[in-house]
CSV table of C-alpha atoms in Angstrom, one decimal:
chain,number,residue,atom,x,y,z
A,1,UNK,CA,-143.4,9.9,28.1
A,2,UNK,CA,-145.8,12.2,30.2
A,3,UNK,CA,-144.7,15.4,30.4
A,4,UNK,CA,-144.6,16.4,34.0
A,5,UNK,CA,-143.0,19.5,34.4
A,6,UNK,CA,-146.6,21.6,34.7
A,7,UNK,CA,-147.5,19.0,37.5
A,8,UNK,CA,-147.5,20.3,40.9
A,9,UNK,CA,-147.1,17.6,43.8
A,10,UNK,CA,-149.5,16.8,46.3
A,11,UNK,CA,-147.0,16.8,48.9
A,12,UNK,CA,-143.6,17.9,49.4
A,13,UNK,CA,-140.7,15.5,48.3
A,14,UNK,CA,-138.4,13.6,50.5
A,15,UNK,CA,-135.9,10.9,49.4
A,16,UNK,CA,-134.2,9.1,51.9
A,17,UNK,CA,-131.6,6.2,51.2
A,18,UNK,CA,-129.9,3.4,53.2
A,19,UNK,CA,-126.3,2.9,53.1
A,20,UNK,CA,-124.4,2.6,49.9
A,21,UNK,CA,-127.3,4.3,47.9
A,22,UNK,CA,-125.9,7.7,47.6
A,23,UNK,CA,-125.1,7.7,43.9
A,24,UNK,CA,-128.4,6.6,43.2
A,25,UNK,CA,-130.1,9.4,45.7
A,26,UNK,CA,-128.1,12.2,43.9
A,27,UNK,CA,-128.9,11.2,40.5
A,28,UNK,CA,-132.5,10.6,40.8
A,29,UNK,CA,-132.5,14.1,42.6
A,30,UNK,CA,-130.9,15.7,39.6
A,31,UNK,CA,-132.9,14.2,37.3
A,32,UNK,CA,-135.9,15.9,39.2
A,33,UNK,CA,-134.8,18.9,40.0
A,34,UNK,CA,-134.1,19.1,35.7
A,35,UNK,CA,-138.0,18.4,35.5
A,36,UNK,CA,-138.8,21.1,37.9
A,37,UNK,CA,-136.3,23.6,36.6
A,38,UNK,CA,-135.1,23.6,39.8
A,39,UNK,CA,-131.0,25.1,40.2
A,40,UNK,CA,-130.5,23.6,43.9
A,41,UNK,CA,-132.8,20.8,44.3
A,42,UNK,CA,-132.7,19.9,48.1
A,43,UNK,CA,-135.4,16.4,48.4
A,44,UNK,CA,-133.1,14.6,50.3
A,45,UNK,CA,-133.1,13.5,53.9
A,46,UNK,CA,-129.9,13.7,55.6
A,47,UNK,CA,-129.6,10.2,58.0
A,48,UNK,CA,-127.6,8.4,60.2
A,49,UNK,CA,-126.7,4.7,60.7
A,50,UNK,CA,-125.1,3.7,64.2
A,51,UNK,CA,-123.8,0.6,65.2
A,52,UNK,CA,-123.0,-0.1,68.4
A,53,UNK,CA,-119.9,-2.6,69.4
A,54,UNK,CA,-122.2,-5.7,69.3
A,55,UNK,CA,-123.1,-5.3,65.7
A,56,UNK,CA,-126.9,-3.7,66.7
A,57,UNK,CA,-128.1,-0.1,64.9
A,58,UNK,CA,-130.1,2.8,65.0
A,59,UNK,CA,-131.1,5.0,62.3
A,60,UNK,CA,-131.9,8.5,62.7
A,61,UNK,CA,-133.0,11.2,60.5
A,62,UNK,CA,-131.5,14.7,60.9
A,63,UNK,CA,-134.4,16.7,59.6
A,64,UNK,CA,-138.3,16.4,60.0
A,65,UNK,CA,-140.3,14.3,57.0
A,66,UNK,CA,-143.6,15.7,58.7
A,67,UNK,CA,-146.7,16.0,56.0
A,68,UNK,CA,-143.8,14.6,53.5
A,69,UNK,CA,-144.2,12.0,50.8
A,70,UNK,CA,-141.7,9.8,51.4
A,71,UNK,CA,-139.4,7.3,49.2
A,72,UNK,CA,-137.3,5.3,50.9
A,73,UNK,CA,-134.7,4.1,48.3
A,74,UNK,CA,-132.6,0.8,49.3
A,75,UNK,CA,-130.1,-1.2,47.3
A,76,UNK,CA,-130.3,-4.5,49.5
A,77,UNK,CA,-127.3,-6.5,47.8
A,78,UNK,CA,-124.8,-3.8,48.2
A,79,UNK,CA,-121.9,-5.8,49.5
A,80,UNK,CA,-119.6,-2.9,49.6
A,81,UNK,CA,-120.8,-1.4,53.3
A,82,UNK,CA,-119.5,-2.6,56.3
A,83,UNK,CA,-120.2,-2.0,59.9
A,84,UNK,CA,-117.6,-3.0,63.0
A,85,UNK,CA,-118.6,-5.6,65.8
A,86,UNK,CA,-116.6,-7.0,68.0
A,87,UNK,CA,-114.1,-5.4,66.5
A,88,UNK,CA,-114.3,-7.2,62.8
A,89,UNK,CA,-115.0,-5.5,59.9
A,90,UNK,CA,-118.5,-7.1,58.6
A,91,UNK,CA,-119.6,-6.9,55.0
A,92,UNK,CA,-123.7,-5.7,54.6
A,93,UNK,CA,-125.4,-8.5,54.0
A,94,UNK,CA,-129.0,-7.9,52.7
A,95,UNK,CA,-130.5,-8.9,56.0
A,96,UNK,CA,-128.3,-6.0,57.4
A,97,UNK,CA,-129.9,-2.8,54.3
A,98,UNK,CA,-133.6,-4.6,54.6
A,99,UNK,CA,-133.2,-4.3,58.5
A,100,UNK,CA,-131.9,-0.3,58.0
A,101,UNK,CA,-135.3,-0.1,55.7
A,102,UNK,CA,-137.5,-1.0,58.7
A,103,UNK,CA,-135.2,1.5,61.0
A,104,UNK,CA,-136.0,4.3,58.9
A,105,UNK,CA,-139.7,3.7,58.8
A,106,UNK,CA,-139.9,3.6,62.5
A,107,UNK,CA,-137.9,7.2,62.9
A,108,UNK,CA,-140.5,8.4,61.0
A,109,UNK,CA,-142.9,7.4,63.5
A,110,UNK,CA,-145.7,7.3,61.3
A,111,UNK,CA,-145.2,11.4,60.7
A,112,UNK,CA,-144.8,11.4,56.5
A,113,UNK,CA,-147.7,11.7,54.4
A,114,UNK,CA,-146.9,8.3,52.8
A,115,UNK,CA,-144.1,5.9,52.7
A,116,UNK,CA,-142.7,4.4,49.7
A,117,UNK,CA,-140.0,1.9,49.3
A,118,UNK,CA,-137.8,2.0,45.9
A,119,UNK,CA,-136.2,-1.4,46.3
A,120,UNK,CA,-134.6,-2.0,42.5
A,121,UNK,CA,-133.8,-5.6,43.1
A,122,UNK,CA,-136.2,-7.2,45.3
A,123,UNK,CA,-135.4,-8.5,48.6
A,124,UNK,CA,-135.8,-12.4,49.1
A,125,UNK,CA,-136.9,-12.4,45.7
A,126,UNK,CA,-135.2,-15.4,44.5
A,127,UNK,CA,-136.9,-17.2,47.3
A,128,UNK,CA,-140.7,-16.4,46.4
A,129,UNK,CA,-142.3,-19.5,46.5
A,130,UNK,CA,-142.7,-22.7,48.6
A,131,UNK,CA,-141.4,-26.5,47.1
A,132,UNK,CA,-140.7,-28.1,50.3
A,133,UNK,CA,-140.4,-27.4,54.0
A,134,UNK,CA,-139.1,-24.3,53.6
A,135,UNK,CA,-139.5,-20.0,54.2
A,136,UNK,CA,-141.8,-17.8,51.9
A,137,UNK,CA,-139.1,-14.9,52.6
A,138,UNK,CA,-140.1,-12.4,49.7
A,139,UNK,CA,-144.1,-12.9,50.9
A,140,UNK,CA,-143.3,-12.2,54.0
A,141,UNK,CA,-140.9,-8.9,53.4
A,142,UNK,CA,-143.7,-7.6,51.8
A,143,UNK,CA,-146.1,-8.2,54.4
A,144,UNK,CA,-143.5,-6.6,57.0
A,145,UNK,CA,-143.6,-3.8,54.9
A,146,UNK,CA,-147.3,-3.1,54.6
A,147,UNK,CA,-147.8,-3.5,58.8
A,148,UNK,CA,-144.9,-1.0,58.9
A,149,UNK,CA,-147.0,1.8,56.8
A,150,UNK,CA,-145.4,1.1,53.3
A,151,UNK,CA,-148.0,2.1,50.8
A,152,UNK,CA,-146.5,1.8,47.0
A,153,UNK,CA,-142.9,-0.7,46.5
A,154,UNK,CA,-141.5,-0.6,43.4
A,155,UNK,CA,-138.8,-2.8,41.7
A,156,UNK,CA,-137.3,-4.1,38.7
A,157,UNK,CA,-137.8,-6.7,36.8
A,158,UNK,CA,-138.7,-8.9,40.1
A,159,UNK,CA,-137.9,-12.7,39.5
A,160,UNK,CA,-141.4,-13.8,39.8
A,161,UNK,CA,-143.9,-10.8,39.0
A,162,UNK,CA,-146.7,-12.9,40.6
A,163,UNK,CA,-144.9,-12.3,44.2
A,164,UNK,CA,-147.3,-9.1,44.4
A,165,UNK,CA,-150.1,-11.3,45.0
A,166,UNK,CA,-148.7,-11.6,48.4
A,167,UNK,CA,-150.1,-7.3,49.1
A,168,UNK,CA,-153.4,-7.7,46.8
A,169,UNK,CA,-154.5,-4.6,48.1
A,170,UNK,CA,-151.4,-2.4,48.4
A,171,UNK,CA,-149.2,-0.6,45.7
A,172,UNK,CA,-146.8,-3.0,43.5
A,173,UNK,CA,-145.0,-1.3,40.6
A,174,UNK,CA,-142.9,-4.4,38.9
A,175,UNK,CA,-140.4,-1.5,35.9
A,176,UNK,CA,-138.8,-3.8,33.1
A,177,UNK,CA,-135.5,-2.2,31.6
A,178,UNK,CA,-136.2,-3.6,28.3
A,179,UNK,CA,-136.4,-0.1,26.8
A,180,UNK,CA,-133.0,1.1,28.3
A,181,UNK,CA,-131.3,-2.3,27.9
A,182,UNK,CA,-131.7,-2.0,23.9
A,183,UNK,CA,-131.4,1.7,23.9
A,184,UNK,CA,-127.6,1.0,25.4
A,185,UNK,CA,-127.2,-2.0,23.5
A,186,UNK,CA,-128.1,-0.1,19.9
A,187,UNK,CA,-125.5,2.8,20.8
A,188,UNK,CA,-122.9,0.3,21.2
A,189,UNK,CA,-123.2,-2.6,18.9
A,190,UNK,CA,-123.4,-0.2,15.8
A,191,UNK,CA,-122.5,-2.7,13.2
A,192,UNK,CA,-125.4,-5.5,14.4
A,193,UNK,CA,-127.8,-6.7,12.4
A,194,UNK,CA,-131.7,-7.4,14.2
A,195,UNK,CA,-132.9,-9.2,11.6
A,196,UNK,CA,-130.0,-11.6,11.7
A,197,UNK,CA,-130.2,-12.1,15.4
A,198,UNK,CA,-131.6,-14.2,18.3
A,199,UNK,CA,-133.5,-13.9,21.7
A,200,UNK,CA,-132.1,-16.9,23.8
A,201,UNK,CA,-133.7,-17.5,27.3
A,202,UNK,CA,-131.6,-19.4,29.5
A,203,UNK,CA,-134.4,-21.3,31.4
A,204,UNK,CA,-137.8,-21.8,31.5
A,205,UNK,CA,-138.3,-18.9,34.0
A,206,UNK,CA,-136.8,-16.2,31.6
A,207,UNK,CA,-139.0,-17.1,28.8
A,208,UNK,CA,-141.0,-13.6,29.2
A,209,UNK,CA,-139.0,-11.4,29.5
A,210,UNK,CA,-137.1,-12.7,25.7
A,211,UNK,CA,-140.7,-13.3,24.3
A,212,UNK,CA,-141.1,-9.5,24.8
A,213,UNK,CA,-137.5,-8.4,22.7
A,214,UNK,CA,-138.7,-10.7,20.2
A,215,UNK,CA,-142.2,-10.1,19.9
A,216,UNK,CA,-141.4,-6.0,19.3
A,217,UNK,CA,-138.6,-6.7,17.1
A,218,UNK,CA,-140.2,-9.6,15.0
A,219,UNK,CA,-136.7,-11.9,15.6
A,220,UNK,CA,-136.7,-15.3,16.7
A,221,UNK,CA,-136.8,-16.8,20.3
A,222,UNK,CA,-135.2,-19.4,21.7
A,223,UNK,CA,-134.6,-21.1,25.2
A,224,UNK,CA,-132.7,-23.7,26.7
A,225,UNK,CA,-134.1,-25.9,29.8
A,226,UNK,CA,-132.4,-26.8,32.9
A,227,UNK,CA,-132.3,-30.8,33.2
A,228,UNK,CA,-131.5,-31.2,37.3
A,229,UNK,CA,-130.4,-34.0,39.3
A,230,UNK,CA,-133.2,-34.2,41.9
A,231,UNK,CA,-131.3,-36.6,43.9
A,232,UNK,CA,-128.7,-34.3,45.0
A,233,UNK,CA,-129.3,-31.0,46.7
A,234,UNK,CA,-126.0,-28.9,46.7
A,235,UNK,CA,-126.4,-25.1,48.4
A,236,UNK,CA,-129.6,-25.7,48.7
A,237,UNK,CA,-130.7,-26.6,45.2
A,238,UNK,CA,-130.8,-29.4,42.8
A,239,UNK,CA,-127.5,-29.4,40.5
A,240,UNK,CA,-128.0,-28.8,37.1
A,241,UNK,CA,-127.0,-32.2,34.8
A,242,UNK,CA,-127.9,-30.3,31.1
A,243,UNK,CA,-129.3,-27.5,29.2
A,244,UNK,CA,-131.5,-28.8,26.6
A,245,UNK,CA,-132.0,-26.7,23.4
A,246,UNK,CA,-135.3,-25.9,21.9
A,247,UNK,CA,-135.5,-23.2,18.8
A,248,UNK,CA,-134.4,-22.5,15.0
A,249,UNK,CA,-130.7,-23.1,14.0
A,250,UNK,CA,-128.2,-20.4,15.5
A,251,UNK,CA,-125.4,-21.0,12.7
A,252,UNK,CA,-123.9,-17.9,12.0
A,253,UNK,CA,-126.4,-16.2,13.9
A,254,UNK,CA,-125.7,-13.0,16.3
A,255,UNK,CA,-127.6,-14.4,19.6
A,256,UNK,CA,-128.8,-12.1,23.0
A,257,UNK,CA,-129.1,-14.0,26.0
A,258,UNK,CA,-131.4,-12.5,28.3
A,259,UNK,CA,-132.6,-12.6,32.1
A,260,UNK,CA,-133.1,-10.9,35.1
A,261,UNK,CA,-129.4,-12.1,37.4
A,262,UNK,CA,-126.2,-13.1,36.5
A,263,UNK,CA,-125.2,-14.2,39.6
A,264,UNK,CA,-122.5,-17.0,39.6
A,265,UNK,CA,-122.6,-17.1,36.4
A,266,UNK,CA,-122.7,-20.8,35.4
A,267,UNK,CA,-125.6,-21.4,33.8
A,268,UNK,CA,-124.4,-18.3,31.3
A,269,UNK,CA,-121.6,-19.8,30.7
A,270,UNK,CA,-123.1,-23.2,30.1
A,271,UNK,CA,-125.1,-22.2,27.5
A,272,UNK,CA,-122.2,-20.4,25.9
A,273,UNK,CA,-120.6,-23.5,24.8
A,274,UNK,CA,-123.7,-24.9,23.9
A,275,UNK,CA,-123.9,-22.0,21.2
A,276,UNK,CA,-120.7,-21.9,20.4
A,277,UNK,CA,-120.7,-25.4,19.0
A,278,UNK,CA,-124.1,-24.9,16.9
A,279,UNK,CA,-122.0,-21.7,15.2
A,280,UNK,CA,-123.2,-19.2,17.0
A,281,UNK,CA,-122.0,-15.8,15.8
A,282,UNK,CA,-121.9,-13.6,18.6
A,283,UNK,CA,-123.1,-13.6,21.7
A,284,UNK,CA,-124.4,-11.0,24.2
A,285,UNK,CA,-126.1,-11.1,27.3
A,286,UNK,CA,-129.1,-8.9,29.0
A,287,UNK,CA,-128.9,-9.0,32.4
A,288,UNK,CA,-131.2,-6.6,35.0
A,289,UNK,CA,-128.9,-7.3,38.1
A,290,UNK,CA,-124.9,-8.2,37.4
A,291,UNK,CA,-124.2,-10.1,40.5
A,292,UNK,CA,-121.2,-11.5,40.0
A,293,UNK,CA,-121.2,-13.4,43.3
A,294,UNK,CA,-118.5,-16.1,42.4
A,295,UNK,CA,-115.6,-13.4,41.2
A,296,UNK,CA,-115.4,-12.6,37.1
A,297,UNK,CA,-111.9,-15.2,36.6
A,298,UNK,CA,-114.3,-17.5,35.0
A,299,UNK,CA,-116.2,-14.9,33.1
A,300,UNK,CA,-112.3,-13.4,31.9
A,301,UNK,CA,-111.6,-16.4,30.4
A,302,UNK,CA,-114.9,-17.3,28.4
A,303,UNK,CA,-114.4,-13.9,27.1
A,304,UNK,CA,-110.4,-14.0,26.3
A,305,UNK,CA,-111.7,-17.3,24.3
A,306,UNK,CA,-114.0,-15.3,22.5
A,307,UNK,CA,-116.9,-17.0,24.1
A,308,UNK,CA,-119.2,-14.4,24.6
A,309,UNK,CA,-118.5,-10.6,23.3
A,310,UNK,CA,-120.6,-8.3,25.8
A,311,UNK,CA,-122.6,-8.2,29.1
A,312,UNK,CA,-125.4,-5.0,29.6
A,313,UNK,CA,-126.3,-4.9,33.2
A,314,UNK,CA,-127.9,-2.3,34.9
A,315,UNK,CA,-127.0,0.1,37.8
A,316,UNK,CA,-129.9,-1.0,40.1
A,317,UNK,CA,-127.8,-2.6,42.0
A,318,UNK,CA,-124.3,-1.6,43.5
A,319,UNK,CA,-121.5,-2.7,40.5
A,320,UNK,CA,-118.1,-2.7,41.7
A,321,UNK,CA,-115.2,-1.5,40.3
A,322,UNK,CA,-113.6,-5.1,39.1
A,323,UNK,CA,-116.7,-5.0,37.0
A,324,UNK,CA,-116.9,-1.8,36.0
A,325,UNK,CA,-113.2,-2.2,34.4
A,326,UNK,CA,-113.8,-5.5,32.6
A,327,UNK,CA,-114.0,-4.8,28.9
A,328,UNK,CA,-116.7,-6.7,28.5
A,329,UNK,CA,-119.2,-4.9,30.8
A,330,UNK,CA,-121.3,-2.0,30.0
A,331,UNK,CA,-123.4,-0.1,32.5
A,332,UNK,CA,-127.2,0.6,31.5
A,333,UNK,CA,-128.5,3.5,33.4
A,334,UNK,CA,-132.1,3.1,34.7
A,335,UNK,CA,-132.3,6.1,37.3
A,336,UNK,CA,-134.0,8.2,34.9
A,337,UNK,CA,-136.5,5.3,35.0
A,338,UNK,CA,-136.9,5.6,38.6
A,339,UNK,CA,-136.8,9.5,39.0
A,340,UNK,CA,-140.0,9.2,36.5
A,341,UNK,CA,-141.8,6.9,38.6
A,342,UNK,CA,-141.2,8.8,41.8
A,343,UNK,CA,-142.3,12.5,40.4
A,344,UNK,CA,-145.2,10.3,39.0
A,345,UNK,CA,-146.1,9.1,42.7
A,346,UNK,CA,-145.3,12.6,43.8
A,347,UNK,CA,-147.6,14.0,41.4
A,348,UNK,CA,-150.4,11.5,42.1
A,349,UNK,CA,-150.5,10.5,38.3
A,350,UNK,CA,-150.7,7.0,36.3
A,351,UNK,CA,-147.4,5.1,36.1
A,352,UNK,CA,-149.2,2.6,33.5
A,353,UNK,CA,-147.2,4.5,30.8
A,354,UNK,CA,-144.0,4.0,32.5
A,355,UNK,CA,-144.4,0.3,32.7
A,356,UNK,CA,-144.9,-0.3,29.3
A,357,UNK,CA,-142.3,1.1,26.8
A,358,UNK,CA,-143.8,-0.2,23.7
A,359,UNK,CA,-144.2,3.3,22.3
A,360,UNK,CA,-140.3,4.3,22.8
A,361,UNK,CA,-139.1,1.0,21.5
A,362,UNK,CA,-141.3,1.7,18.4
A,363,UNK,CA,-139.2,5.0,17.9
A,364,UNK,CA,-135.8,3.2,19.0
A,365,UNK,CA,-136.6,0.9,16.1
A,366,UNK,CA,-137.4,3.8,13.2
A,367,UNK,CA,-134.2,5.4,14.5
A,368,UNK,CA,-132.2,2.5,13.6
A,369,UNK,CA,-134.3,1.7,10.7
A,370,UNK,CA,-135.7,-1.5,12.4
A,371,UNK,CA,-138.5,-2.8,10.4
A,372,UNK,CA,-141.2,-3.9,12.7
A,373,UNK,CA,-143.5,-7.0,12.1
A,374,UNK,CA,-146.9,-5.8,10.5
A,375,UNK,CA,-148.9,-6.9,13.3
A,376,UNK,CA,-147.3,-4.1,15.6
């Protein structure tokens, strides 16, 4: 990593961040201030969110961001905010943080140096590209964002990188976890043996990301395919019929599943009894986002079946208490990984390194006497 303590920035810091996004603020401002040997770091915005009774808003900021460089830090599928109308409580839905993004970019009234929007799970991202007669959503965010002033967006592990094509000419910065994920994953699964272990992609769509694991850590790779009934469309997609298993013998096997949402769940679990009954060992699965969206009684009882043993998420995304208690979740921390890309920005230096953390895995690896393939 680049030492950047001797850097001096360009222009002063300011970190502003929509509702539900205070945890994140403070420890990306700590981690900062640490790097600037600074006791009282003070970077971030103080701001408002109004709603009157009809369920429309105003955002305001309660200091100036004149001549400032600006991040605007949103967490779009925190489901845990609520706002009153009519008199009913209303959960956020990410319409609702993504419309807070565009408030805070017009109280700034073009005054900031430069605007840039930390979005860790991108917006519309599952619905980036076109198969029938329907919306290019994520394309379009994006194109919002440029006409609003936005100059750099950064996210994690988007769903489709190739979404930046849509701002060709404007700042895209796609971080991958994959150092983090294993760094948490080697801390806690002590007894595990790499050699002895498999990358499983769940679909076709994943398949990068586990080439990646298993291309740095010389194991196998494996995926599964999604065979769908393209008669049907139920909540808006095709149901899936099977999952269809391509790679080496799993008997006996430890085996990491790994994508970028867990979000029902189903096709996790699907897979899980597919590996079961070819002997898995154990199973773990890498997720970016933990979504959750269906409730976790399913997930409770794959796990009290001994189904699966562990799921890494990350906290780029709001993780609620229910999770946060299950025995079978671990939080991976990737703040630090965002605090370094914004004091980069700041500083107006590369954030190439960042984006690729072949170096650090290199040393995870020696540290856990990993032997690397002879081509790395």
């Amino acid at each position: 990593m680049q030492d950047l303590s001797k850097e001096v920035a360009l222009n002063p810091l300011a970190l502003i961040g929509t509702r539900g996004t205070e945890k994140m603020l403070k420890r990306i401002e700590k981690y900062i201030g640490e790097w600037r040997k600074e006791e009282n770091p003070d970077y971030i915005i103080e701001t408002s969110y109004s709603r009157f009774g009809t369920g429309e808003a105003k955002a305001m900021l309660k200091e100036s961001v004149r001549g400032k460089d600006v991040f605007i830090i949103a967490d779009c599928f925190n489901y845990s905010e609520t706002y009153k109308m009519y008199g009913m409580e209303v959960p956020m839905s990410p319409d609702d943080h993504f419309a807070d993004i565009k408030r805070i970019i017009s109280a700034i009234s073009g005054k900031a140096a430069r605007i840039s929007v930390i979005m860790p799970m991108l917006y519309e991202s599952r619905q980036h590209r076109r198969t029938a007669r329907e919306s290019l959503d994520c394309a379009f965010m994006l194109h919002e964002l440029v006409q609003l002033g936005v100059e750099n967006i950064m996210t994690f592990d988007a769903h489709d990188d190739r979404v930046r094509n849509a701002i060709p000419l404007e700042g895209f910065d796609n971080l991958m976890p994959t150092y983090q994920m294993f760094k948490a994953f080697m801390k806690n699964e002590k007894d595990i043996d790499i050699k002895n272990t498999v990358i499983v992609s769940p679909d076709e769509g994943a398949l990068g990301r586990g080439m990646y694991y298993s291309s740095v850590l010389g194991i196998p790779l494996a995926m599964f395919y999604k065979r769908r009934d393209y008669t049907i469309v139920k909540d808006g997609r095709n149901p899936i019929v099977a999952h269809e298993y391509l790679g080496d013998d799993v008997s006996g096997k430890d085996i990491i599943v790994v994508d970028d949402i867990i979000s029902s769940g189903d096709s996790f679990l699907h897979i899980l009894d597919k590996l079961k009954a070819m002997g898995a060992k154990r199973i773990f699965g890498f997720f970016t986002f933990g979504l959750f969206c269906n409730g976790f009684e399913t997930i409770d009882d794959y796990y009290k079946r001994n189904m699966f043993d562990k799921i890494y998420a990350t906290n780029a995304v709001y993780n609620s208490d229910k999770a946060l208690s299950r025995e079978w979740f671990t939080e991976v921390n990737v703040m630090k990984y965002a605090a370094y890309y914004i004091e980069a920005l700041n500083i107006n230096r590369s954030v190439s390194v960042l984006m690729d953390p072949i170096k650090k895995m290199h040393a995870l690896c020696d540290k856990y006497n990993i032997e690397l393939p002879k081509s790395l």
